[in-house]
Coordinates of C-alpha atoms and ligand atoms in Angstrom, one line a residue:
M374 CA 161.9 70.6 49.2
T375 CA 163.2 68.1 46.7
R376 CA 166.4 67.7 48.6
R377 CA 164.5 67.1 51.8
T378 CA 162.2 64.5 50.2
S379 CA 165.1 62.6 48.7
F380 CA 166.9 62.5 52.1
R381 CA 163.8 61.3 54.0
P382 CA 163.9 57.5 53.1
T383 CA 167.6 57.4 54.1
A384 CA 166.9 59.1 57.4
I385 CA 164.0 56.7 58.1
A386 CA 166.1 53.7 57.2
I387 CA 168.9 54.9 59.5
M388 CA 166.4 55.5 62.3
G389 CA 165.0 52.0 61.7
I390 CA 168.5 50.4 61.9
I391 CA 169.2 52.4 65.1
A392 CA 165.9 51.4 66.6
L393 CA 166.5 47.7 65.7
A394 CA 170.0 47.9 67.3
L395 CA 168.5 49.4 70.4
G396 CA 165.9 46.6 70.5
L397 CA 162.9 48.9 70.0
D398 CA 159.7 47.9 68.4
V399 CA 159.8 49.3 64.9
T400 CA 156.6 47.8 63.7
A401 CA 153.5 50.0 63.2
P402 CA 151.6 50.7 66.4
P403 CA 148.6 48.6 67.1
V404 CA 145.2 49.9 66.1
S405 CA 143.0 50.9 69.0
H406 CA 139.3 50.0 69.0
A407 CA 136.4 51.8 70.7
G408 CA 136.6 51.2 74.4
E409 CA 140.4 50.7 74.4
V410 CA 143.2 53.0 75.1
L411 CA 146.4 53.1 73.1
V412 CA 149.4 54.4 75.1
Y413 CA 152.6 55.6 73.4
S414 CA 155.1 55.0 76.2
A415 CA 158.7 56.1 76.6
R416 CA 158.6 55.2 80.2
H417 CA 160.0 51.7 81.0
Y418 CA 159.7 51.3 84.7
G419 CA 157.1 48.6 85.3
E420 CA 153.8 50.4 84.8
E421 CA 152.1 47.3 83.4
A422 CA 150.7 46.3 86.8
A423 CA 148.8 49.6 87.0
F424 CA 147.4 49.2 83.5
Q425 CA 146.3 45.7 84.3
A426 CA 144.5 46.9 87.4
F427 CA 142.8 49.6 85.4
T428 CA 141.5 47.0 82.9
K429 CA 140.3 44.8 85.8
K430 CA 138.4 47.8 87.3
T431 CA 136.9 49.3 84.2
G432 CA 136.9 46.6 81.5
I433 CA 138.8 49.0 79.2
Q434 CA 141.8 47.4 77.5
V435 CA 145.1 49.2 77.4
K436 CA 147.5 48.7 74.5
M437 CA 151.1 49.9 74.7
F438 CA 153.4 51.0 72.0
N439 CA 156.9 51.5 73.3
G440 CA 159.6 53.8 71.9
S441 CA 162.2 56.4 72.9
T442 CA 160.9 59.9 73.7
G443 CA 162.3 61.3 70.5
E444 CA 160.8 58.5 68.3
L445 CA 157.3 58.8 69.8
F446 CA 157.4 62.6 69.6
E447 CA 158.3 62.4 65.9
R448 CA 155.7 59.7 65.3
L449 CA 152.9 61.7 66.9
K450 CA 153.9 64.8 64.9
A451 CA 154.0 62.8 61.6
E452 CA 150.7 61.0 62.3
G453 CA 148.8 64.2 63.1
E454 CA 145.1 63.7 63.1
R455 CA 145.5 60.0 62.1
T456 CA 147.4 59.0 65.2
P457 CA 146.0 55.9 66.9
A458 CA 147.6 57.1 70.2
D459 CA 145.3 58.3 73.0
V460 CA 147.9 58.9 75.7
L461 CA 151.5 59.8 75.7
L462 CA 153.5 58.6 78.7
T463 CA 157.0 59.8 79.1
V464 CA 159.8 60.8 81.5
D465 CA 160.9 64.3 82.4
A466 CA 158.8 67.4 82.5
G467 CA 161.0 68.8 79.8
N468 CA 159.8 66.1 77.4
L469 CA 156.1 66.6 78.4
W470 CA 156.5 70.4 78.0
N471 CA 157.9 69.9 74.5
A472 CA 155.0 67.6 73.5
A473 CA 152.5 70.2 74.8
R474 CA 154.2 73.0 73.0
A475 CA 154.2 71.1 69.8
G476 CA 150.4 70.8 70.1
L477 CA 150.5 67.0 70.6
L478 CA 148.6 67.0 74.0
S479 CA 145.2 68.3 74.8
K480 CA 143.7 70.0 77.8
V481 CA 142.0 67.7 80.4
D482 CA 139.8 69.4 82.9
S483 CA 139.3 66.7 85.5
P484 CA 138.6 67.7 89.1
E485 CA 140.0 64.3 90.1
L486 CA 143.4 64.9 88.4
A487 CA 143.5 68.4 89.8
S488 CA 143.0 67.1 93.4
S489 CA 145.4 64.1 93.0
I490 CA 148.4 65.9 91.5
P491 CA 149.9 69.0 93.1
P492 CA 149.9 72.1 90.9
N493 CA 153.7 72.3 90.7
L494 CA 153.8 68.8 89.2
R495 CA 151.5 69.4 86.3
D496 CA 151.0 71.7 83.3
Q497 CA 149.1 74.9 84.3
D498 CA 146.9 74.3 81.2
N499 CA 146.3 70.7 82.3
R500 CA 147.8 69.2 79.1
W501 CA 150.1 66.9 81.1
F502 CA 150.2 65.5 84.6
G503 CA 153.2 64.3 86.6
L504 CA 152.5 60.7 87.8
T505 CA 155.7 59.8 89.6
V506 CA 158.4 62.0 91.2
R507 CA 162.1 61.4 91.0
A508 CA 164.7 63.3 93.1
R509 CA 167.9 64.1 91.3
T510 CA 170.4 64.5 94.0
I511 CA 174.0 64.1 95.2
M512 CA 175.2 60.5 95.5
Y513 CA 178.4 59.8 97.4
N514 CA 180.8 56.9 98.2
T515 CA 180.1 56.1 101.9
T516 CA 183.6 55.0 102.6
R517 CA 185.4 58.0 101.0
V518 CA 183.0 60.9 101.7
K519 CA 181.3 62.2 104.9
P520 CA 177.9 63.7 104.5
A521 CA 179.2 66.8 106.3
E522 CA 181.4 67.5 103.3
L523 CA 178.3 67.9 101.1
S524 CA 175.8 70.6 100.9
T525 CA 174.5 71.9 97.5
Y526 CA 174.6 71.3 93.7
E527 CA 176.5 74.5 93.5
A528 CA 179.2 73.3 95.9
L529 CA 180.1 70.4 93.6
G530 CA 182.0 73.1 91.8
D531 CA 184.3 73.5 94.8
P532 CA 187.9 72.7 93.8
K533 CA 188.0 70.0 96.5
W534 CA 186.0 67.8 94.1
K535 CA 188.4 68.2 91.3
G536 CA 188.8 64.7 89.6
R537 CA 186.3 63.3 92.1
L538 CA 183.1 64.1 90.4
C539 CA 181.0 62.0 88.0
L540 CA 178.3 63.7 85.9
R541 CA 175.9 62.6 83.3
T542 CA 176.7 64.2 79.9
S543 CA 174.9 67.5 79.4
G544 CA 173.2 66.2 76.2
Y545 CA 170.7 64.1 78.2
I546 CA 167.5 65.7 79.5
Y547 CA 167.9 64.8 83.2
N548 CA 170.8 67.3 83.8
Q549 CA 169.4 69.8 81.2
S550 CA 166.2 69.9 83.4
L551 CA 168.3 70.4 86.5
L552 CA 170.1 73.3 84.9
A553 CA 166.8 74.7 83.5
T554 CA 165.3 74.9 86.9
M555 CA 168.5 76.5 88.2
I556 CA 168.1 79.1 85.5
K557 CA 164.6 79.8 86.7
R558 CA 165.8 80.1 90.3
H559 CA 169.1 82.0 89.9
G560 CA 169.1 83.4 86.3
E561 CA 171.5 82.5 83.5
P562 CA 174.7 84.2 84.7
R563 CA 174.8 82.5 88.1
T564 CA 173.8 79.1 86.6
E565 CA 176.5 79.4 84.0
E566 CA 179.0 80.1 86.8
I567 CA 177.9 76.9 88.5
A568 CA 178.1 74.8 85.3
R569 CA 181.6 76.3 84.6
S570 CA 182.8 75.3 88.1
W571 CA 181.6 71.7 87.6
A572 CA 183.4 71.6 84.3
A573 CA 186.5 73.0 85.9
N574 CA 186.5 70.0 88.2
Q575 CA 187.1 67.8 85.1
P576 CA 184.2 65.5 85.8
V577 CA 184.1 61.9 84.5
L578 CA 181.2 62.1 82.0
I579 CA 179.0 59.1 81.9
N580 CA 175.8 58.7 79.9
S581 CA 173.9 56.5 82.4
D582 CA 172.7 57.1 85.9
G583 CA 173.2 53.5 86.8
K584 CA 176.8 53.6 85.5
I585 CA 177.5 56.7 87.5
L586 CA 176.5 54.9 90.7
E587 CA 178.7 51.9 89.8
A588 CA 181.6 54.4 89.1
I589 CA 181.1 56.0 92.5
A590 CA 181.0 52.5 94.2
A591 CA 184.2 51.5 92.4
G592 CA 186.0 54.7 93.5
Q593 CA 186.4 56.0 90.0
C594 CA 184.8 59.1 91.4
D595 CA 183.5 60.0 94.9
V596 CA 180.4 62.0 94.2
G597 CA 177.9 62.4 91.4
L598 CA 174.3 63.3 90.5
T599 CA 171.7 60.7 89.7
N600 CA 168.0 60.1 90.1
H601 CA 167.3 58.4 93.4
Y602 CA 165.5 55.3 92.1
Y603 CA 168.6 54.0 90.2
L604 CA 170.2 53.7 93.6
A605 CA 167.1 52.1 95.2
R606 CA 167.1 49.4 92.4
I607 CA 170.7 48.5 93.2
V608 CA 170.3 48.6 97.0
A609 CA 167.2 46.4 96.8
K610 CA 169.6 43.7 95.5
D611 CA 172.8 44.6 97.3
A612 CA 172.2 46.3 100.7
A613 CA 176.0 46.7 101.2
F614 CA 176.4 48.9 98.0
P615 CA 178.7 51.7 99.2
V616 CA 176.7 54.6 97.8
A617 CA 174.2 56.8 99.6
P618 CA 172.1 59.8 98.7
F619 CA 172.7 63.2 100.1
W620 CA 169.6 65.5 99.9
A621 CA 171.0 68.6 98.1
N622 CA 170.2 72.2 98.9
Q623 CA 168.2 71.5 102.1
Q624 CA 169.1 74.9 103.6
T625 CA 168.3 76.7 100.3
T626 CA 166.1 75.9 97.3
G627 CA 165.5 72.2 98.1
T628 CA 166.4 69.0 96.1
H629 CA 165.6 69.1 92.4
V630 CA 162.6 66.8 91.6
N631 CA 161.3 65.9 88.2
V632 CA 158.4 63.7 87.1
S633 CA 157.4 61.0 84.7
G634 CA 153.9 61.8 83.5
A635 CA 151.3 61.6 80.8
G636 CA 148.8 63.6 78.7
V637 CA 145.9 62.8 76.4
T638 CA 146.8 63.3 72.8
T639 CA 145.2 66.1 70.8
H640 CA 143.7 63.7 68.3
A641 CA 142.8 60.9 70.8
K642 CA 140.0 58.6 69.3
N643 CA 139.2 57.2 72.8
R644 CA 139.4 60.4 74.8
A645 CA 136.9 59.5 77.5
S646 CA 138.7 56.2 78.3
A647 CA 142.1 58.0 78.1
V648 CA 141.0 60.5 80.7
K649 CA 139.7 57.7 82.9
L650 CA 143.1 56.0 82.6
L651 CA 144.9 59.1 83.7
E652 CA 142.6 59.5 86.6
F653 CA 143.2 56.0 87.6
L654 CA 147.0 56.3 87.3
A655 CA 146.8 59.3 89.6
S656 CA 144.7 57.5 92.2
P657 CA 146.3 56.2 95.4
E658 CA 145.9 52.6 94.3
A659 CA 147.9 53.0 91.1
Q660 CA 150.3 55.5 92.7
Q661 CA 151.2 52.8 95.3
M662 CA 152.0 50.4 92.4
F663 CA 154.3 52.9 90.8
A664 CA 156.0 53.7 94.1
D665 CA 156.6 50.1 94.9
L666 CA 157.6 48.8 91.4
S667 CA 159.8 51.7 90.3
F668 CA 161.0 53.1 93.7
E669 CA 159.8 56.6 92.6
Y670 CA 158.0 58.9 94.9
P671 CA 154.2 59.0 94.4
A672 CA 153.0 62.3 92.9
N673 CA 149.8 61.9 94.8
P674 CA 150.6 62.6 98.4
Q675 CA 147.9 60.1 99.5
A676 CA 150.1 57.1 98.4
V677 CA 152.9 55.8 100.7
I678 CA 156.6 56.0 99.9
N679 CA 158.2 52.7 99.3
P680 CA 159.9 51.4 102.6
L681 CA 163.4 51.1 101.1
V682 CA 163.2 54.7 99.8
A683 CA 161.7 55.9 103.1
T684 CA 164.9 54.7 104.9
W685 CA 166.7 57.7 103.2
G686 CA 164.5 60.1 105.2
K687 CA 162.4 63.0 104.4
F688 CA 163.7 65.9 102.3
K689 CA 162.7 69.3 101.2
P690 CA 162.0 69.2 97.5
D691 CA 162.4 72.2 95.2
D692 CA 158.8 73.3 94.8
I693 CA 159.4 75.2 91.6
N694 CA 156.8 74.5 88.9
I695 CA 158.4 71.7 87.0
A696 CA 157.3 73.2 83.7
S697 CA 160.3 75.4 84.0
A698 CA 162.4 72.3 83.0
G699 CA 160.8 72.8 79.5
E700 CA 160.7 76.6 79.4
F701 CA 164.4 76.9 80.0
Q702 CA 165.6 73.7 78.3
A703 CA 167.0 75.4 75.2
A704 CA 168.7 78.0 77.4
A705 CA 170.2 75.2 79.6
T706 CA 171.7 73.4 76.5
R707 CA 173.3 76.6 75.2
L708 CA 174.6 77.5 78.7
A709 CA 176.2 74.0 79.2
D710 CA 177.9 74.5 75.9
R711 CA 179.3 77.9 76.8
A712 CA 180.4 76.6 80.2
G713 CA 182.4 73.8 78.7
Y714 CA 180.1 71.1 80.3
K715 CA 180.0 68.5 77.6
Ligands
FE2_1227 FE1 165.4 57.2 84.4

């Protein structure tokens, strides 16, 4: 105990320095007042417009406190009952699942949320709800690869891609969640085989989806895996960018989709307003703002897909319950390690 206590100030100081270096807000979160909602947000994809529309509609002010997923998770845990946060908004079902498991999110029984968000994109105990959908699929250089050469995530382990594959490092949650859902589908032995075959192709490991796309465009690699909206953001500015998405696993399990989403905190002081905010964010009106500002797919099927993203055509998404990204996250991390996928 003594050792731990004596180390804590140093750890906090180091975290503060890292946070400062990353440009994060290291000040205390704002205090929320009755009738306001305080959102801890680790999602940084232009959600402010939806919050403003909510305030306009309801008169309820929304305050934001931004941070990384890890920072906000630790903060919520440390604050416990004293937390000023009413809502946690973050990316990846794996992160939402972790927060729910740690007891940081509470059950919300809202018929509106239940009808807006499909069951596979929310927690079965209604502690979190997916609000936007992102497809993590194969991206290829349009001058060096023909779509006919592509098929599945598994097939990226084919020796023909040796030295031609870019992958995000396995330490980041996006590919952990992909592997986790593969474990749910295929079991650990088969998924390990797949990860091993990727590693055998000596992928260029890059810790940024945007940089993977740039590497593919530059010919540093020919194929890779990224979330679709990173490409949409680039193509919106540069229509001639020589990278296109290929919808993976259309003949089999479907393309892996994940969510960004939110839940009401366990110790929310403004619970009723927080639930109202979530209901609004899931409504077609707010979903349309998300879809058009971030190029993600709306989670609510009543909202319309952004026209740029729609040019990539319809695809069959993997309809597995996205909670499996959390359930098998630890197994996925260990598996990547065993497979030599760094
Ligand atoms: Fe992202």
